[in-house]
């Protein structure tokens, strides 16, 4: 059974810092990995989707990398802003059949 | 613009009552999913469907049912609501394995 772990569970940084969120998964036979953002009391917003054949994806200040063989992904946020404060979730879509398995999330707070 | 909508946004119901949560998507996606989100457990898959008249059980399906009579809708029914089913419920859809998921805004259900 696929297991997804996100470290750290919570992170507090001053505005302007570059930061890295980590995601690891136990079964490397995945189709893709997706990073989401969730604001308190809200739904999930897709940030980046990385296919298993890709090494990284970029969107603005966000860069996600994927090392499938080692079961790891990182989300890099450049020049963090208070508006980046949210919970970040990673989820893997594996050979079990187009279903996502989620990590527990990293709760990020960016202080002005 | 295409979207995925859930209703109601909030609901309070009594133990033992039947409750139905609605999910409607205009993406024309074949794949639809229901997840619940709880503190300490993250997001867990309840039921999913790959197309009209197709339904499948997920990780935490006991006490829930779904039906798929058209492409757009996947209602989730709690046959006899229990306090353990107090949670936030998210519906999602996907075009296929190689594509990302799109999530609705969620339904917060309280069973008293």
mmCIF file of C-alpha atoms in Angstrom:
data_model
loop_
_atom_site.group_PDB
_atom_site.id
_atom_site.type_symbol
_atom_site.label_atom_id
_atom_site.label_comp_id
_atom_site.label_asym_id
_atom_site.label_seq_id
_atom_site.Cartn_x
_atom_site.Cartn_y
_atom_site.Cartn_z
ATOM 1 C CA UNK A 1 0.000 0.000 0.000
ATOM 2 C CA UNK A 2 1.346 3.408 -0.970
ATOM 3 C CA UNK A 3 2.274 5.681 1.913
ATOM 4 C CA UNK A 4 3.082 9.361 1.514
ATOM 5 C CA UNK A 5 4.917 11.387 4.145
ATOM 6 C CA UNK A 6 5.499 15.121 4.294
ATOM 7 C CA UNK A 7 8.182 16.739 6.397
ATOM 8 C CA UNK A 8 8.068 19.084 8.193
ATOM 9 C CA UNK A 9 4.470 19.065 9.425
ATOM 10 C CA UNK A 10 4.700 22.792 10.123
ATOM 11 C CA UNK A 11 7.090 25.535 9.112
ATOM 12 C CA UNK A 12 7.358 29.199 10.024
ATOM 13 C CA UNK A 13 9.680 31.500 8.065
ATOM 14 C CA UNK A 14 10.200 35.255 7.685
ATOM 15 C CA UNK A 15 9.057 36.898 4.504
ATOM 16 C CA UNK A 16 11.541 36.748 1.650
ATOM 17 C CA UNK A 17 13.108 33.403 2.512
ATOM 18 C CA UNK A 18 13.449 30.590 0.011
ATOM 19 C CA UNK A 19 12.099 27.334 1.370
ATOM 20 C CA UNK A 20 11.765 23.661 0.542
ATOM 21 C CA UNK A 21 8.908 21.333 1.414
ATOM 22 C CA UNK A 22 9.537 17.607 1.281
ATOM 23 C CA UNK A 23 7.382 14.699 0.198
ATOM 24 C CA UNK A 24 8.345 11.015 0.206
ATOM 25 C CA UNK A 25 6.451 7.962 -1.013
ATOM 26 C CA UNK A 26 7.040 4.257 -0.506
ATOM 27 C CA UNK A 27 6.116 2.783 -3.900
ATOM 28 C CA UNK A 28 8.032 4.295 -6.819
ATOM 29 C CA UNK A 29 5.632 2.881 -9.440
ATOM 30 C CA UNK A 30 3.685 6.105 -9.872
ATOM 31 C CA UNK A 31 2.052 7.823 -12.841
ATOM 32 C CA UNK A 32 2.474 11.312 -11.491
ATOM 33 C CA UNK A 33 2.661 13.472 -8.389
ATOM 34 C CA UNK A 34 0.597 16.563 -7.704
ATOM 35 C CA UNK A 35 1.170 19.425 -5.274
ATOM 36 C CA UNK A 36 -1.840 21.244 -3.850
ATOM 37 C CA UNK A 37 -2.400 24.285 -1.705
ATOM 38 C CA UNK A 38 -5.196 24.445 0.866
ATOM 39 C CA UNK A 39 -6.205 27.605 2.670
ATOM 40 C CA UNK A 40 -8.040 27.275 6.009
ATOM 41 C CA UNK A 41 -11.632 26.167 5.485
ATOM 42 C CA UNK A 42 -11.191 25.976 1.730
ATOM 43 C CA UNK A 43 -10.779 23.383 -0.967
ATOM 44 C CA UNK A 44 -7.626 22.166 -2.666
ATOM 45 C CA UNK A 45 -5.991 24.228 -5.387
ATOM 46 C CA UNK A 46 -3.658 22.422 -7.770
ATOM 47 C CA UNK A 47 -0.198 23.985 -7.968
ATOM 48 C CA UNK A 48 1.934 21.641 -10.038
ATOM 49 C CA UNK A 49 1.606 18.233 -11.682
ATOM 50 C CA UNK A 50 4.751 16.224 -12.424
ATOM 51 C CA UNK A 51 4.545 13.164 -14.636
ATOM 52 C CA UNK A 52 6.685 10.149 -13.739
ATOM 53 C CA UNK A 53 8.914 10.799 -16.768
ATOM 54 C CA UNK A 54 9.626 14.387 -15.711
ATOM 55 C CA UNK A 55 12.243 15.672 -13.304
ATOM 56 C CA UNK A 56 10.683 19.022 -12.473
ATOM 57 C CA UNK A 57 7.921 21.524 -13.151
ATOM 58 C CA UNK A 58 7.897 25.273 -12.606
ATOM 59 C CA UNK A 59 5.150 27.811 -12.140
ATOM 60 C CA UNK A 60 6.153 31.322 -11.178
ATOM 61 C CA UNK A 61 7.985 31.216 -7.841
ATOM 62 C CA UNK A 62 7.222 27.513 -7.413
ATOM 63 C CA UNK A 63 9.414 24.655 -8.559
ATOM 64 C CA UNK A 64 8.631 21.011 -7.931
ATOM 65 C CA UNK A 65 11.131 18.227 -8.479
ATOM 66 C CA UNK A 66 10.626 14.497 -8.658
ATOM 67 C CA UNK A 67 13.094 11.673 -8.030
ATOM 68 C CA UNK A 68 10.950 8.644 -8.649
ATOM 69 C CA UNK A 69 13.625 6.052 -7.983
ATOM 70 C CA UNK A 70 14.252 7.365 -4.489
ATOM 71 C CA UNK A 71 10.586 8.106 -3.807
ATOM 72 C CA UNK A 72 11.011 11.827 -3.208
ATOM 73 C CA UNK A 73 9.613 15.137 -4.353
ATOM 74 C CA UNK A 74 10.365 18.653 -3.206
ATOM 75 C CA UNK A 75 8.435 21.879 -3.597
ATOM 76 C CA UNK A 76 10.678 24.920 -3.691
ATOM 77 C CA UNK A 77 9.125 28.312 -2.981
ATOM 78 C CA UNK A 78 11.281 31.290 -3.861
ATOM 79 C CA UNK A 79 11.085 34.645 -2.102
ATOM 80 C CA UNK A 80 8.229 33.634 0.185
ATOM 81 C CA UNK A 81 5.381 36.067 0.882
ATOM 82 C CA UNK A 82 2.732 36.208 3.635
ATOM 83 C CA UNK A 83 0.173 35.243 0.992
ATOM 84 C CA UNK A 84 1.963 31.890 0.643
ATOM 85 C CA UNK A 85 0.760 30.933 4.126
ATOM 86 C CA UNK A 86 -1.343 27.795 3.716
ATOM 87 C CA UNK A 87 -1.157 24.028 3.991
ATOM 88 C CA UNK A 88 0.694 22.323 1.150
ATOM 89 C CA UNK A 89 -0.259 18.773 0.236
ATOM 90 C CA UNK A 90 1.452 16.332 -2.050
ATOM 91 C CA UNK A 91 -0.371 13.396 -3.586
ATOM 92 C CA UNK A 92 0.780 10.505 -5.744
ATOM 93 C CA UNK A 93 -1.217 8.821 -8.477
ATOM 94 C CA UNK A 94 0.032 5.268 -8.654
ATOM 95 C CA UNK A 95 -0.657 2.028 -10.457
ATOM 96 C CA UNK A 96 -3.552 1.223 -8.118
ATOM 97 C CA UNK A 97 -5.842 2.891 -10.617
ATOM 98 C CA UNK A 98 -5.879 6.653 -10.998
ATOM 99 C CA UNK A 99 -6.418 7.313 -7.314
ATOM 100 C CA UNK A 100 -4.512 9.832 -5.290
ATOM 101 C CA UNK A 101 -2.792 8.984 -2.015
ATOM 102 C CA UNK A 102 -2.142 12.095 0.039
ATOM 103 C CA UNK A 103 0.536 13.088 2.479
ATOM 104 C CA UNK A 104 -0.414 14.700 5.763
ATOM 105 C CA UNK A 105 0.570 18.168 4.571
ATOM 106 C CA UNK A 106 2.965 20.897 5.627
ATOM 107 C CA UNK A 107 1.410 23.929 7.307
ATOM 108 C CA UNK A 108 3.407 26.970 6.222
ATOM 109 C CA UNK A 109 3.340 30.366 7.861
ATOM 110 C CA UNK A 110 5.247 33.249 6.306
ATOM 111 C CA UNK A 111 5.663 36.142 8.745
ATOM 112 C CA UNK A 112 5.797 39.743 7.481
ATOM 113 C CA UNK B 1 -15.661 28.097 -17.446
ATOM 114 C CA UNK B 2 -15.812 24.459 -16.429
ATOM 115 C CA UNK B 3 -16.092 23.824 -12.721
ATOM 116 C CA UNK B 4 -16.846 21.309 -10.012
ATOM 117 C CA UNK B 5 -19.409 22.319 -7.403
ATOM 118 C CA UNK B 6 -20.472 20.744 -4.148
ATOM 119 C CA UNK B 7 -23.629 21.340 -2.182
ATOM 120 C CA UNK B 8 -24.462 22.100 0.495
ATOM 121 C CA UNK B 9 -21.358 23.882 1.835
ATOM 122 C CA UNK B 10 -22.375 23.162 5.406
ATOM 123 C CA UNK B 11 -24.856 20.676 6.862
ATOM 124 C CA UNK B 12 -25.870 19.599 10.333
ATOM 125 C CA UNK B 13 -27.818 16.376 10.653
ATOM 126 C CA UNK B 14 -28.900 13.979 13.359
ATOM 127 C CA UNK B 15 -27.566 10.511 14.033
ATOM 128 C CA UNK B 16 -29.415 7.876 12.036
ATOM 129 C CA UNK B 17 -30.680 10.157 9.272
ATOM 130 C CA UNK B 18 -29.917 9.587 5.608
ATOM 131 C CA UNK B 19 -27.885 12.380 4.051
ATOM 132 C CA UNK B 20 -26.899 13.014 0.455
ATOM 133 C CA UNK B 21 -24.067 15.301 -0.580
ATOM 134 C CA UNK B 22 -24.082 16.550 -4.145
ATOM 135 C CA UNK B 23 -21.169 16.854 -6.560
ATOM 136 C CA UNK B 24 -21.571 18.278 -10.070
ATOM 137 C CA UNK B 25 -18.813 18.830 -12.622
ATOM 138 C CA UNK B 26 -18.927 20.454 -16.035
ATOM 139 C CA UNK B 27 -15.463 19.298 -17.141
ATOM 140 C CA UNK B 28 -16.969 16.212 -18.819
ATOM 141 C CA UNK B 29 -14.508 14.080 -16.864
ATOM 142 C CA UNK B 30 -15.157 10.356 -16.677
ATOM 143 C CA UNK B 31 -13.356 9.897 -13.353
ATOM 144 C CA UNK B 32 -14.916 11.215 -10.149
ATOM 145 C CA UNK B 33 -13.912 10.715 -6.525
ATOM 146 C CA UNK B 34 -15.091 11.375 -2.990
ATOM 147 C CA UNK B 35 -12.611 12.021 -0.165
ATOM 148 C CA UNK B 36 -13.031 12.896 3.477
ATOM 149 C CA UNK B 37 -10.571 15.045 5.388
ATOM 150 C CA UNK B 38 -10.027 14.657 9.116
ATOM 151 C CA UNK B 39 -7.398 15.961 11.501
ATOM 152 C CA UNK B 40 -4.785 13.301 12.049
ATOM 153 C CA UNK B 41 -5.897 11.236 9.061
ATOM 154 C CA UNK B 42 -5.504 13.591 6.136
ATOM 155 C CA UNK B 43 -7.521 12.934 2.998
ATOM 156 C CA UNK B 44 -8.907 9.437 2.533
ATOM 157 C CA UNK B 45 -10.725 7.977 -0.449
ATOM 158 C CA UNK B 46 -14.348 6.948 0.110
ATOM 159 C CA UNK B 47 -15.701 5.959 -3.318
ATOM 160 C CA UNK B 48 -14.815 6.551 -6.927
ATOM 161 C CA UNK B 49 -16.256 6.121 -10.400
ATOM 162 C CA UNK B 50 -14.639 5.699 -13.809
ATOM 163 C CA UNK B 51 -17.797 6.385 -15.767
ATOM 164 C CA UNK B 52 -21.580 6.129 -15.933
ATOM 165 C CA UNK B 53 -22.923 3.186 -13.927
ATOM 166 C CA UNK B 54 -19.424 2.401 -12.595
ATOM 167 C CA UNK B 55 -18.754 2.711 -8.842
ATOM 168 C CA UNK B 56 -15.947 1.396 -6.647
ATOM 169 C CA UNK B 57 -15.150 1.311 -2.945
ATOM 170 C CA UNK B 58 -12.232 3.214 -1.547
ATOM 171 C CA UNK B 59 -10.294 2.985 1.680
ATOM 172 C CA UNK B 60 -13.123 4.123 3.999
ATOM 173 C CA UNK B 61 -16.352 3.151 2.219
ATOM 174 C CA UNK B 62 -18.324 1.601 5.110
ATOM 175 C CA UNK B 63 -21.543 3.537 5.705
ATOM 176 C CA UNK B 64 -21.375 5.387 2.368
ATOM 177 C CA UNK B 65 -22.743 4.738 -1.108
ATOM 178 C CA UNK B 66 -22.585 6.441 -4.495
ATOM 179 C CA UNK B 67 -24.381 6.134 -7.803
ATOM 180 C CA UNK B 68 -23.427 7.432 -11.238
ATOM 181 C CA UNK B 69 -26.348 7.906 -13.597
ATOM 182 C CA UNK B 70 -24.677 10.543 -15.787
ATOM 183 C CA UNK B 71 -21.220 11.961 -16.438
ATOM 184 C CA UNK B 72 -21.736 15.181 -14.486
ATOM 185 C CA UNK B 73 -22.927 13.968 -11.064
ATOM 186 C CA UNK B 74 -21.669 11.667 -8.307
ATOM 187 C CA UNK B 75 -23.852 12.058 -5.203
ATOM 188 C CA UNK B 76 -22.546 10.622 -1.931
ATOM 189 C CA UNK B 77 -25.126 9.097 0.422
ATOM 190 C CA UNK B 78 -24.686 8.382 4.097
ATOM 191 C CA UNK B 79 -27.248 5.662 4.715
ATOM 192 C CA UNK B 80 -27.540 6.209 8.474
ATOM 193 C CA UNK B 81 -25.372 9.085 9.650
ATOM 194 C CA UNK B 82 -23.045 8.455 12.576
ATOM 195 C CA UNK B 83 -21.002 10.892 14.664
ATOM 196 C CA UNK B 84 -17.829 9.309 13.244
ATOM 197 C CA UNK B 85 -18.882 10.660 9.857
ATOM 198 C CA UNK B 86 -18.530 14.258 11.000
ATOM 199 C CA UNK B 87 -15.916 15.492 8.566
ATOM 200 C CA UNK B 88 -15.171 17.692 5.577
ATOM 201 C CA UNK B 89 -16.032 15.963 2.319
ATOM 202 C CA UNK B 90 -14.338 16.754 -0.985
ATOM 203 C CA UNK B 91 -15.366 15.723 -4.448
ATOM 204 C CA UNK B 92 -12.819 15.611 -7.277
ATOM 205 C CA UNK B 93 -12.703 14.790 -10.956
ATOM 206 C CA UNK B 94 -10.004 13.862 -13.432
ATOM 207 C CA UNK B 95 -9.787 13.373 -17.173
ATOM 208 C CA UNK B 96 -7.548 10.338 -16.793
ATOM 209 C CA UNK B 97 -4.396 8.839 -15.329
ATOM 210 C CA UNK B 98 -2.015 11.297 -16.959
ATOM 211 C CA UNK B 99 -3.972 14.327 -15.831
ATOM 212 C CA UNK B 100 -4.310 16.125 -12.560
ATOM 213 C CA UNK B 101 -7.271 16.244 -10.242
ATOM 214 C CA UNK B 102 -9.658 19.165 -9.799
ATOM 215 C CA UNK B 103 -11.320 19.486 -6.408
ATOM 216 C CA UNK B 104 -14.570 21.043 -5.277
ATOM 217 C CA UNK B 105 -14.749 23.487 -2.366
ATOM 218 C CA UNK B 106 -15.940 20.870 0.097
ATOM 219 C CA UNK B 107 -18.946 20.150 2.324
ATOM 220 C CA UNK B 108 -18.569 20.406 6.066
ATOM 221 C CA UNK B 109 -20.881 17.808 7.636
ATOM 222 C CA UNK B 110 -21.674 17.676 11.328
ATOM 223 C CA UNK B 111 -23.584 14.712 12.740
ATOM 224 C CA UNK B 112 -25.099 15.395 16.165
#
